[in-house]
Amino acid sequence: NLLRPDRLLLLEEGLEVFRVAVPPPLAHHSLRENRIRERTGSSVVAIKSKHALTLNPDPGSVLREGDELILIGGSEAETTFLQHYGAR
């Protein structure tokens, strides 16, 4: 199931799935170029656009304004992502 924007899914202790709108610094760059996992400890598991949901996206996938990222990471991952990119 897709998460509503205000929902957080706790899969197991310390592992969370969360979603955020693509922040401006990430738009127009590929997942590989953005190095989200390296910088935040969270992994992109899906990209939701207006027309499709792409599960397990290719590292060459370019992020677009208006897309949403569905991420998974440790308990600090969402906080680190939001601090790093100022997103919500």
PDB file of N, CA and C in Angstrom:
ATOM      1  N   ASN A   1       0.839  -1.194   0.000  1.00  0.00           N
ATOM      2  CA  ASN A   1       0.000   0.000   0.000  1.00  0.00           C
ATOM      3  C   ASN A   1       0.877   1.248   0.000  1.00  0.00           C
ATOM      4  N   LEU A   2       0.400   2.268  -0.699  1.00  0.00           N
ATOM      5  CA  LEU A   2       1.118   3.535  -0.672  1.00  0.00           C
ATOM      6  C   LEU A   2       0.833   4.245   0.641  1.00  0.00           C
ATOM      7  N   LEU A   3       1.836   4.922   1.132  1.00  0.00           N
ATOM      8  CA  LEU A   3       1.676   5.682   2.362  1.00  0.00           C
ATOM      9  C   LEU A   3       1.043   7.028   2.045  1.00  0.00           C
ATOM     10  N   ARG A   4       0.138   7.441   2.894  1.00  0.00           N
ATOM     11  CA  ARG A   4      -0.376   8.803   2.775  1.00  0.00           C
ATOM     12  C   ARG A   4       0.746   9.734   3.196  1.00  0.00           C
ATOM     13  N   PRO A   5       0.738  10.983   2.713  1.00  0.00           N
ATOM     14  CA  PRO A   5       1.839  11.904   3.023  1.00  0.00           C
ATOM     15  C   PRO A   5       2.109  12.084   4.510  1.00  0.00           C
ATOM     16  N   ASP A   6       1.110  11.926   5.350  1.00  0.00           N
ATOM     17  CA  ASP A   6       1.286  12.146   6.780  1.00  0.00           C
ATOM     18  C   ASP A   6       1.557  10.852   7.541  1.00  0.00           C
ATOM     19  N   ARG A   7       1.838   9.764   6.846  1.00  0.00           N
ATOM     20  CA  ARG A   7       1.991   8.467   7.498  1.00  0.00           C
ATOM     21  C   ARG A   7       3.430   7.987   7.441  1.00  0.00           C
ATOM     22  N   LEU A   8       3.816   7.269   8.449  1.00  0.00           N
ATOM     23  CA  LEU A   8       5.120   6.627   8.547  1.00  0.00           C
ATOM     24  C   LEU A   8       4.851   5.162   8.821  1.00  0.00           C
ATOM     25  N   LEU A   9       5.561   4.295   8.147  1.00  0.00           N
ATOM     26  CA  LEU A   9       5.388   2.863   8.333  1.00  0.00           C
ATOM     27  C   LEU A   9       6.611   2.318   9.046  1.00  0.00           C
ATOM     28  N   LEU A  10       6.412   1.712  10.190  1.00  0.00           N
ATOM     29  CA  LEU A  10       7.496   1.087  10.941  1.00  0.00           C
ATOM     30  C   LEU A  10       7.479  -0.399  10.607  1.00  0.00           C
ATOM     31  N   LEU A  11       8.506  -0.859   9.900  1.00  0.00           N
ATOM     32  CA  LEU A  11       8.562  -2.255   9.480  1.00  0.00           C
ATOM     33  C   LEU A  11       9.062  -3.163  10.594  1.00  0.00           C
ATOM     34  N   GLU A  12      10.063  -2.711  11.276  1.00  0.00           N
ATOM     35  CA  GLU A  12      10.577  -3.402  12.443  1.00  0.00           C
ATOM     36  C   GLU A  12      11.321  -2.362  13.251  1.00  0.00           C
ATOM     37  N   GLU A  13      11.666  -2.700  14.444  1.00  0.00           N
ATOM     38  CA  GLU A  13      12.345  -1.750  15.317  1.00  0.00           C
ATOM     39  C   GLU A  13      13.543  -1.137  14.600  1.00  0.00           C
ATOM     40  N   GLY A  14      13.519   0.181  14.421  1.00  0.00           N
ATOM     41  CA  GLY A  14      14.639   0.890  13.825  1.00  0.00           C
ATOM     42  C   GLY A  14      14.646   0.935  12.310  1.00  0.00           C
ATOM     43  N   LEU A  15      13.666   0.363  11.634  1.00  0.00           N
ATOM     44  CA  LEU A  15      13.597   0.395  10.175  1.00  0.00           C
ATOM     45  C   LEU A  15      12.270   1.012   9.771  1.00  0.00           C
ATOM     46  N   GLU A  16      12.331   2.107   8.995  1.00  0.00           N
ATOM     47  CA  GLU A  16      11.123   2.857   8.657  1.00  0.00           C
ATOM     48  C   GLU A  16      11.032   3.117   7.167  1.00  0.00           C
ATOM     49  N   VAL A  17       9.808   3.204   6.661  1.00  0.00           N
ATOM     50  CA  VAL A  17       9.529   3.633   5.304  1.00  0.00           C
ATOM     51  C   VAL A  17       8.840   4.990   5.413  1.00  0.00           C
ATOM     52  N   PHE A  18       9.304   5.954   4.629  1.00  0.00           N
ATOM     53  CA  PHE A  18       8.700   7.284   4.651  1.00  0.00           C
ATOM     54  C   PHE A  18       8.693   7.850   3.235  1.00  0.00           C
ATOM     55  N   ARG A  19       7.891   8.861   3.026  1.00  0.00           N
ATOM     56  CA  ARG A  19       7.815   9.472   1.701  1.00  0.00           C
ATOM     57  C   ARG A  19       7.935  10.977   1.803  1.00  0.00           C
ATOM     58  N   VAL A  20       8.549  11.554   0.785  1.00  0.00           N
ATOM     59  CA  VAL A  20       8.748  13.000   0.716  1.00  0.00           C
ATOM     60  C   VAL A  20       8.654  13.443  -0.735  1.00  0.00           C
ATOM     61  N   ALA A  21       8.243  14.680  -0.928  1.00  0.00           N
ATOM     62  CA  ALA A  21       8.301  15.276  -2.264  1.00  0.00           C
ATOM     63  C   ALA A  21       9.768  15.468  -2.623  1.00  0.00           C
ATOM     64  N   VAL A  22      10.091  15.339  -3.909  1.00  0.00           N
ATOM     65  CA  VAL A  22      11.469  15.544  -4.353  1.00  0.00           C
ATOM     66  C   VAL A  22      11.857  16.986  -4.047  1.00  0.00           C
ATOM     67  N   PRO A  23      12.866  17.185  -3.183  1.00  0.00           N
ATOM     68  CA  PRO A  23      13.281  18.546  -2.871  1.00  0.00           C
ATOM     69  C   PRO A  23      14.034  19.168  -4.060  1.00  0.00           C
ATOM     70  N   PRO A  24      13.967  20.485  -4.213  1.00  0.00           N
ATOM     71  CA  PRO A  24      14.614  21.140  -5.352  1.00  0.00           C
ATOM     72  C   PRO A  24      16.072  20.753  -5.595  1.00  0.00           C
ATOM     73  N   PRO A  25      16.911  20.584  -4.560  1.00  0.00           N
ATOM     74  CA  PRO A  25      18.308  20.226  -4.849  1.00  0.00           C
ATOM     75  C   PRO A  25      18.473  18.866  -5.539  1.00  0.00           C
ATOM     76  N   LEU A  26      17.472  17.987  -5.423  1.00  0.00           N
ATOM     77  CA  LEU A  26      17.572  16.657  -6.024  1.00  0.00           C
ATOM     78  C   LEU A  26      16.969  16.592  -7.422  1.00  0.00           C
ATOM     79  N   ALA A  27      16.098  17.545  -7.753  1.00  0.00           N
ATOM     80  CA  ALA A  27      15.402  17.521  -9.040  1.00  0.00           C
ATOM     81  C   ALA A  27      16.380  17.696 -10.195  1.00  0.00           C
ATOM     82  N   HIS A  28      16.083  17.005 -11.281  1.00  0.00           N
ATOM     83  CA  HIS A  28      16.854  17.079 -12.527  1.00  0.00           C
ATOM     84  C   HIS A  28      18.205  16.376 -12.435  1.00  0.00           C
ATOM     85  N   HIS A  29      18.381  15.538 -11.423  1.00  0.00           N
ATOM     86  CA  HIS A  29      19.594  14.733 -11.259  1.00  0.00           C
ATOM     87  C   HIS A  29      19.179  13.283 -11.041  1.00  0.00           C
ATOM     88  N   SER A  30      20.050  12.363 -11.407  1.00  0.00           N
ATOM     89  CA  SER A  30      19.749  10.942 -11.227  1.00  0.00           C
ATOM     90  C   SER A  30      19.947  10.531  -9.774  1.00  0.00           C
ATOM     91  N   LEU A  31      19.387   9.377  -9.429  1.00  0.00           N
ATOM     92  CA  LEU A  31      19.610   8.825  -8.091  1.00  0.00           C
ATOM     93  C   LEU A  31      21.111   8.652  -7.843  1.00  0.00           C
ATOM     94  N   ARG A  32      21.820   8.166  -8.854  1.00  0.00           N
ATOM     95  CA  ARG A  32      23.263   7.957  -8.719  1.00  0.00           C
ATOM     96  C   ARG A  32      23.968   9.268  -8.396  1.00  0.00           C
ATOM     97  N   GLU A  33      23.628  10.319  -9.126  1.00  0.00           N
ATOM     98  CA  GLU A  33      24.262  11.623  -8.908  1.00  0.00           C
ATOM     99  C   GLU A  33      23.925  12.195  -7.528  1.00  0.00           C
ATOM    100  N   ASN A  34      22.711  11.968  -7.064  1.00  0.00           N
ATOM    101  CA  ASN A  34      22.271  12.531  -5.786  1.00  0.00           C
ATOM    102  C   ASN A  34      22.896  11.846  -4.575  1.00  0.00           C
ATOM    103  N   ARG A  35      23.263  10.585  -4.713  1.00  0.00           N
ATOM    104  CA  ARG A  35      23.929   9.837  -3.618  1.00  0.00           C
ATOM    105  C   ARG A  35      23.149   9.939  -2.294  1.00  0.00           C
ATOM    106  N   ILE A  36      21.845   9.711  -2.376  1.00  0.00           N
ATOM    107  CA  ILE A  36      20.966   9.843  -1.212  1.00  0.00           C
ATOM    108  C   ILE A  36      21.351   8.863  -0.112  1.00  0.00           C
ATOM    109  N   ARG A  37      21.591   7.611  -0.453  1.00  0.00           N
ATOM    110  CA  ARG A  37      21.934   6.612   0.566  1.00  0.00           C
ATOM    111  C   ARG A  37      23.227   6.995   1.277  1.00  0.00           C
ATOM    112  N   GLU A  38      24.212   7.415   0.516  1.00  0.00           N
ATOM    113  CA  GLU A  38      25.501   7.797   1.087  1.00  0.00           C
ATOM    114  C   GLU A  38      25.372   8.992   2.034  1.00  0.00           C
ATOM    115  N   ARG A  39      24.535   9.940   1.645  1.00  0.00           N
ATOM    116  CA  ARG A  39      24.418  11.181   2.419  1.00  0.00           C
ATOM    117  C   ARG A  39      23.449  11.089   3.595  1.00  0.00           C
ATOM    118  N   THR A  40      22.438  10.208   3.489  1.00  0.00           N
ATOM    119  CA  THR A  40      21.388  10.218   4.509  1.00  0.00           C
ATOM    120  C   THR A  40      21.163   8.884   5.202  1.00  0.00           C
ATOM    121  N   GLY A  41      21.677   7.798   4.634  1.00  0.00           N
ATOM    122  CA  GLY A  41      21.432   6.480   5.209  1.00  0.00           C
ATOM    123  C   GLY A  41      20.092   5.893   4.822  1.00  0.00           C
ATOM    124  N   SER A  42      19.368   6.543   3.912  1.00  0.00           N
ATOM    125  CA  SER A  42      18.083   6.015   3.456  1.00  0.00           C
ATOM    126  C   SER A  42      18.189   5.637   1.982  1.00  0.00           C
ATOM    127  N   SER A  43      17.432   4.633   1.594  1.00  0.00           N
ATOM    128  CA  SER A  43      17.443   4.141   0.222  1.00  0.00           C
ATOM    129  C   SER A  43      16.104   4.409  -0.445  1.00  0.00           C
ATOM    130  N   VAL A  44      16.146   4.842  -1.695  1.00  0.00           N
ATOM    131  CA  VAL A  44      14.925   5.067  -2.470  1.00  0.00           C
ATOM    132  C   VAL A  44      14.417   3.713  -2.946  1.00  0.00           C
ATOM    133  N   VAL A  45      13.208   3.338  -2.535  1.00  0.00           N
ATOM    134  CA  VAL A  45      12.625   2.064  -2.955  1.00  0.00           C
ATOM    135  C   VAL A  45      11.576   2.258  -4.040  1.00  0.00           C
ATOM    136  N   ALA A  46      11.101   3.501  -4.218  1.00  0.00           N
ATOM    137  CA  ALA A  46      10.124   3.777  -5.268  1.00  0.00           C
ATOM    138  C   ALA A  46      10.102   5.271  -5.551  1.00  0.00           C
ATOM    139  N   ILE A  47       9.685   5.582  -6.775  1.00  0.00           N
ATOM    140  CA  ILE A  47       9.456   6.967  -7.185  1.00  0.00           C
ATOM    141  C   ILE A  47       8.027   7.029  -7.710  1.00  0.00           C
ATOM    142  N   LYS A  48       7.239   7.934  -7.142  1.00  0.00           N
ATOM    143  CA  LYS A  48       5.850   8.101  -7.567  1.00  0.00           C
ATOM    144  C   LYS A  48       5.761   9.393  -8.366  1.00  0.00           C
ATOM    145  N   SER A  49       5.372   9.268  -9.619  1.00  0.00           N
ATOM    146  CA  SER A  49       5.151  10.438 -10.467  1.00  0.00           C
ATOM    147  C   SER A  49       3.644  10.577 -10.685  1.00  0.00           C
ATOM    148  N   LYS A  50       3.264  11.560 -11.462  1.00  0.00           N
ATOM    149  CA  LYS A  50       1.843  11.767 -11.746  1.00  0.00           C
ATOM    150  C   LYS A  50       1.234  10.581 -12.477  1.00  0.00           C
ATOM    151  N   HIS A  51       2.059   9.874 -13.256  1.00  0.00           N
ATOM    152  CA  HIS A  51       1.537   8.837 -14.130  1.00  0.00           C
ATOM    153  C   HIS A  51       1.905   7.422 -13.733  1.00  0.00           C
ATOM    154  N   ALA A  52       2.871   7.256 -12.831  1.00  0.00           N
ATOM    155  CA  ALA A  52       3.327   5.885 -12.545  1.00  0.00           C
ATOM    156  C   ALA A  52       4.006   5.798 -11.187  1.00  0.00           C
ATOM    157  N   LEU A  53       4.098   4.580 -10.727  1.00  0.00           N
ATOM    158  CA  LEU A  53       4.871   4.253  -9.537  1.00  0.00           C
ATOM    159  C   LEU A  53       5.974   3.314  -9.998  1.00  0.00           C
ATOM    160  N   THR A  54       7.215   3.729  -9.831  1.00  0.00           N
ATOM    161  CA  THR A  54       8.358   2.928 -10.238  1.00  0.00           C
ATOM    162  C   THR A  54       8.984   2.315  -8.993  1.00  0.00           C
ATOM    163  N   LEU A  55       8.851   1.001  -8.870  1.00  0.00           N
ATOM    164  CA  LEU A  55       9.444   0.282  -7.745  1.00  0.00           C
ATOM    165  C   LEU A  55      10.882  -0.073  -8.073  1.00  0.00           C
ATOM    166  N   ASN A  56      11.741  -0.070  -7.056  1.00  0.00           N
ATOM    167  CA  ASN A  56      13.145  -0.413  -7.226  1.00  0.00           C
ATOM    168  C   ASN A  56      13.733   0.331  -8.430  1.00  0.00           C
ATOM    169  N   PRO A  57      13.725   1.675  -8.389  1.00  0.00           N
ATOM    170  CA  PRO A  57      14.155   2.453  -9.548  1.00  0.00           C
ATOM    171  C   PRO A  57      15.636   2.256  -9.872  1.00  0.00           C
ATOM    172  N   ASP A  58      15.942   2.360 -11.134  1.00  0.00           N
ATOM    173  CA  ASP A  58      17.310   2.261 -11.626  1.00  0.00           C
ATOM    174  C   ASP A  58      18.130   3.444 -11.103  1.00  0.00           C
ATOM    175  N   PRO A  59      19.403   3.246 -10.786  1.00  0.00           N
ATOM    176  CA  PRO A  59      20.229   4.368 -10.315  1.00  0.00           C
ATOM    177  C   PRO A  59      20.316   5.521 -11.309  1.00  0.00           C
ATOM    178  N   GLY A  60      20.076   5.246 -12.580  1.00  0.00           N
ATOM    179  CA  GLY A  60      20.091   6.305 -13.587  1.00  0.00           C
ATOM    180  C   GLY A  60      18.790   7.079 -13.677  1.00  0.00           C
ATOM    181  N   SER A  61      17.783   6.706 -12.891  1.00  0.00           N
ATOM    182  CA  SER A  61      16.495   7.409 -12.910  1.00  0.00           C
ATOM    183  C   SER A  61      16.676   8.860 -12.495  1.00  0.00           C
ATOM    184  N   VAL A  62      16.168   9.755 -13.332  1.00  0.00           N
ATOM    185  CA  VAL A  62      16.262  11.188 -13.047  1.00  0.00           C
ATOM    186  C   VAL A  62      15.035  11.616 -12.259  1.00  0.00           C
ATOM    187  N   LEU A  63      15.254  12.320 -11.174  1.00  0.00           N
ATOM    188  CA  LEU A  63      14.167  12.810 -10.326  1.00  0.00           C
ATOM    189  C   LEU A  63      13.604  14.093 -10.908  1.00  0.00           C
ATOM    190  N   ARG A  64      12.303  14.235 -10.835  1.00  0.00           N
ATOM    191  CA  ARG A  64      11.612  15.397 -11.397  1.00  0.00           C
ATOM    192  C   ARG A  64      10.850  16.150 -10.299  1.00  0.00           C
ATOM    193  N   GLU A  65      10.719  17.439 -10.499  1.00  0.00           N
ATOM    194  CA  GLU A  65       9.881  18.224  -9.596  1.00  0.00           C
ATOM    195  C   GLU A  65       8.475  17.655  -9.663  1.00  0.00           C
ATOM    196  N   GLY A  66       7.814  17.548  -8.527  1.00  0.00           N
ATOM    197  CA  GLY A  66       6.462  17.003  -8.470  1.00  0.00           C
ATOM    198  C   GLY A  66       6.429  15.510  -8.186  1.00  0.00           C
ATOM    199  N   ASP A  67       7.572  14.819  -8.318  1.00  0.00           N
ATOM    200  CA  ASP A  67       7.640  13.401  -7.962  1.00  0.00           C
ATOM    201  C   ASP A  67       7.708  13.262  -6.448  1.00  0.00           C
ATOM    202  N   GLU A  68       7.396  12.078  -5.971  1.00  0.00           N
ATOM    203  CA  GLU A  68       7.569  11.746  -4.556  1.00  0.00           C
ATOM    204  C   GLU A  68       8.523  10.569  -4.454  1.00  0.00           C
ATOM    205  N   LEU A  69       9.349  10.622  -3.425  1.00  0.00           N
ATOM    206  CA  LEU A  69      10.260   9.520  -3.141  1.00  0.00           C
ATOM    207  C   LEU A  69       9.686   8.692  -2.005  1.00  0.00           C
ATOM    208  N   ILE A  70       9.769   7.391  -2.134  1.00  0.00           N
ATOM    209  CA  ILE A  70       9.447   6.491  -1.038  1.00  0.00           C
ATOM    210  C   ILE A  70      10.768   5.864  -0.638  1.00  0.00           C
ATOM    211  N   LEU A  71      11.131   6.093   0.627  1.00  0.00           N
ATOM    212  CA  LEU A  71      12.447   5.710   1.118  1.00  0.00           C
ATOM    213  C   LEU A  71      12.343   4.755   2.291  1.00  0.00           C
ATOM    214  N   ILE A  72      13.421   4.027   2.528  1.00  0.00           N
ATOM    215  CA  ILE A  72      13.508   3.144   3.673  1.00  0.00           C
ATOM    216  C   ILE A  72      14.866   3.378   4.331  1.00  0.00           C
ATOM    217  N   GLY A  73      14.880   3.336   5.647  1.00  0.00           N
ATOM    218  CA  GLY A  73      16.137   3.532   6.343  1.00  0.00           C
ATOM    219  C   GLY A  73      16.000   3.309   7.828  1.00  0.00           C
ATOM    220  N   GLY A  74      17.115   3.424   8.502  1.00  0.00           N
ATOM    221  CA  GLY A  74      17.142   3.292   9.945  1.00  0.00           C
ATOM    222  C   GLY A  74      16.353   4.395  10.622  1.00  0.00           C
ATOM    223  N   SER A  75      16.228   4.301  11.922  1.00  0.00           N
ATOM    224  CA  SER A  75      15.372   5.229  12.665  1.00  0.00           C
ATOM    225  C   SER A  75      15.803   6.688  12.529  1.00  0.00           C
ATOM    226  N   GLU A  76      17.048   6.949  12.211  1.00  0.00           N
ATOM    227  CA  GLU A  76      17.529   8.321  12.047  1.00  0.00           C
ATOM    228  C   GLU A  76      17.443   8.794  10.598  1.00  0.00           C
ATOM    229  N   ALA A  77      17.108   7.906   9.672  1.00  0.00           N
ATOM    230  CA  ALA A  77      17.186   8.210   8.241  1.00  0.00           C
ATOM    231  C   ALA A  77      16.291   9.379   7.829  1.00  0.00           C
ATOM    232  N   GLU A  78      15.043   9.379   8.268  1.00  0.00           N
ATOM    233  CA  GLU A  78      14.137  10.459   7.877  1.00  0.00           C
ATOM    234  C   GLU A  78      14.635  11.797   8.412  1.00  0.00           C
ATOM    235  N   THR A  79      15.047  11.829   9.656  1.00  0.00           N
ATOM    236  CA  THR A  79      15.561  13.061  10.251  1.00  0.00           C
ATOM    237  C   THR A  79      16.771  13.562   9.485  1.00  0.00           C
ATOM    238  N   THR A  80      17.695  12.665   9.163  1.00  0.00           N
ATOM    239  CA  THR A  80      18.892  13.051   8.419  1.00  0.00           C
ATOM    240  C   THR A  80      18.533  13.567   7.038  1.00  0.00           C
ATOM    241  N   PHE A  81      17.602  12.903   6.359  1.00  0.00           N
ATOM    242  CA  PHE A  81      17.169  13.337   5.038  1.00  0.00           C
ATOM    243  C   PHE A  81      16.579  14.747   5.122  1.00  0.00           C
ATOM    244  N   LEU A  82      15.673  14.970   6.056  1.00  0.00           N
ATOM    245  CA  LEU A  82      15.014  16.272   6.186  1.00  0.00           C
ATOM    246  C   LEU A  82      16.009  17.360   6.555  1.00  0.00           C
ATOM    247  N   GLN A  83      16.969  17.044   7.409  1.00  0.00           N
ATOM    248  CA  GLN A  83      17.990  18.032   7.767  1.00  0.00           C
ATOM    249  C   GLN A  83      18.878  18.355   6.577  1.00  0.00           C
ATOM    250  N   HIS A  84      19.231  17.342   5.831  1.00  0.00           N
ATOM    251  CA  HIS A  84      20.148  17.527   4.699  1.00  0.00           C
ATOM    252  C   HIS A  84      19.505  18.294   3.551  1.00  0.00           C
ATOM    253  N   TYR A  85      18.229  17.982   3.255  1.00  0.00           N
ATOM    254  CA  TYR A  85      17.569  18.558   2.094  1.00  0.00           C
ATOM    255  C   TYR A  85      16.469  19.558   2.428  1.00  0.00           C
ATOM    256  N   GLY A  86      16.140  19.701   3.710  1.00  0.00           N
ATOM    257  CA  GLY A  86      15.102  20.649   4.093  1.00  0.00           C
ATOM    258  C   GLY A  86      13.755  20.346   3.465  1.00  0.00           C
ATOM    259  N   ALA A  87      13.491  19.085   3.256  1.00  0.00           N
ATOM    260  CA  ALA A  87      12.278  18.652   2.545  1.00  0.00           C
ATOM    261  C   ALA A  87      11.162  18.298   3.512  1.00  0.00           C
ATOM    262  N   ARG A  88       9.954  18.253   2.953  1.00  0.00           N
ATOM    263  CA  ARG A  88       8.796  17.649   3.603  1.00  0.00           C
ATOM    264  C   ARG A  88       7.661  17.517   2.669  1.00  0.00           C
TER     265      ARG A  88
END
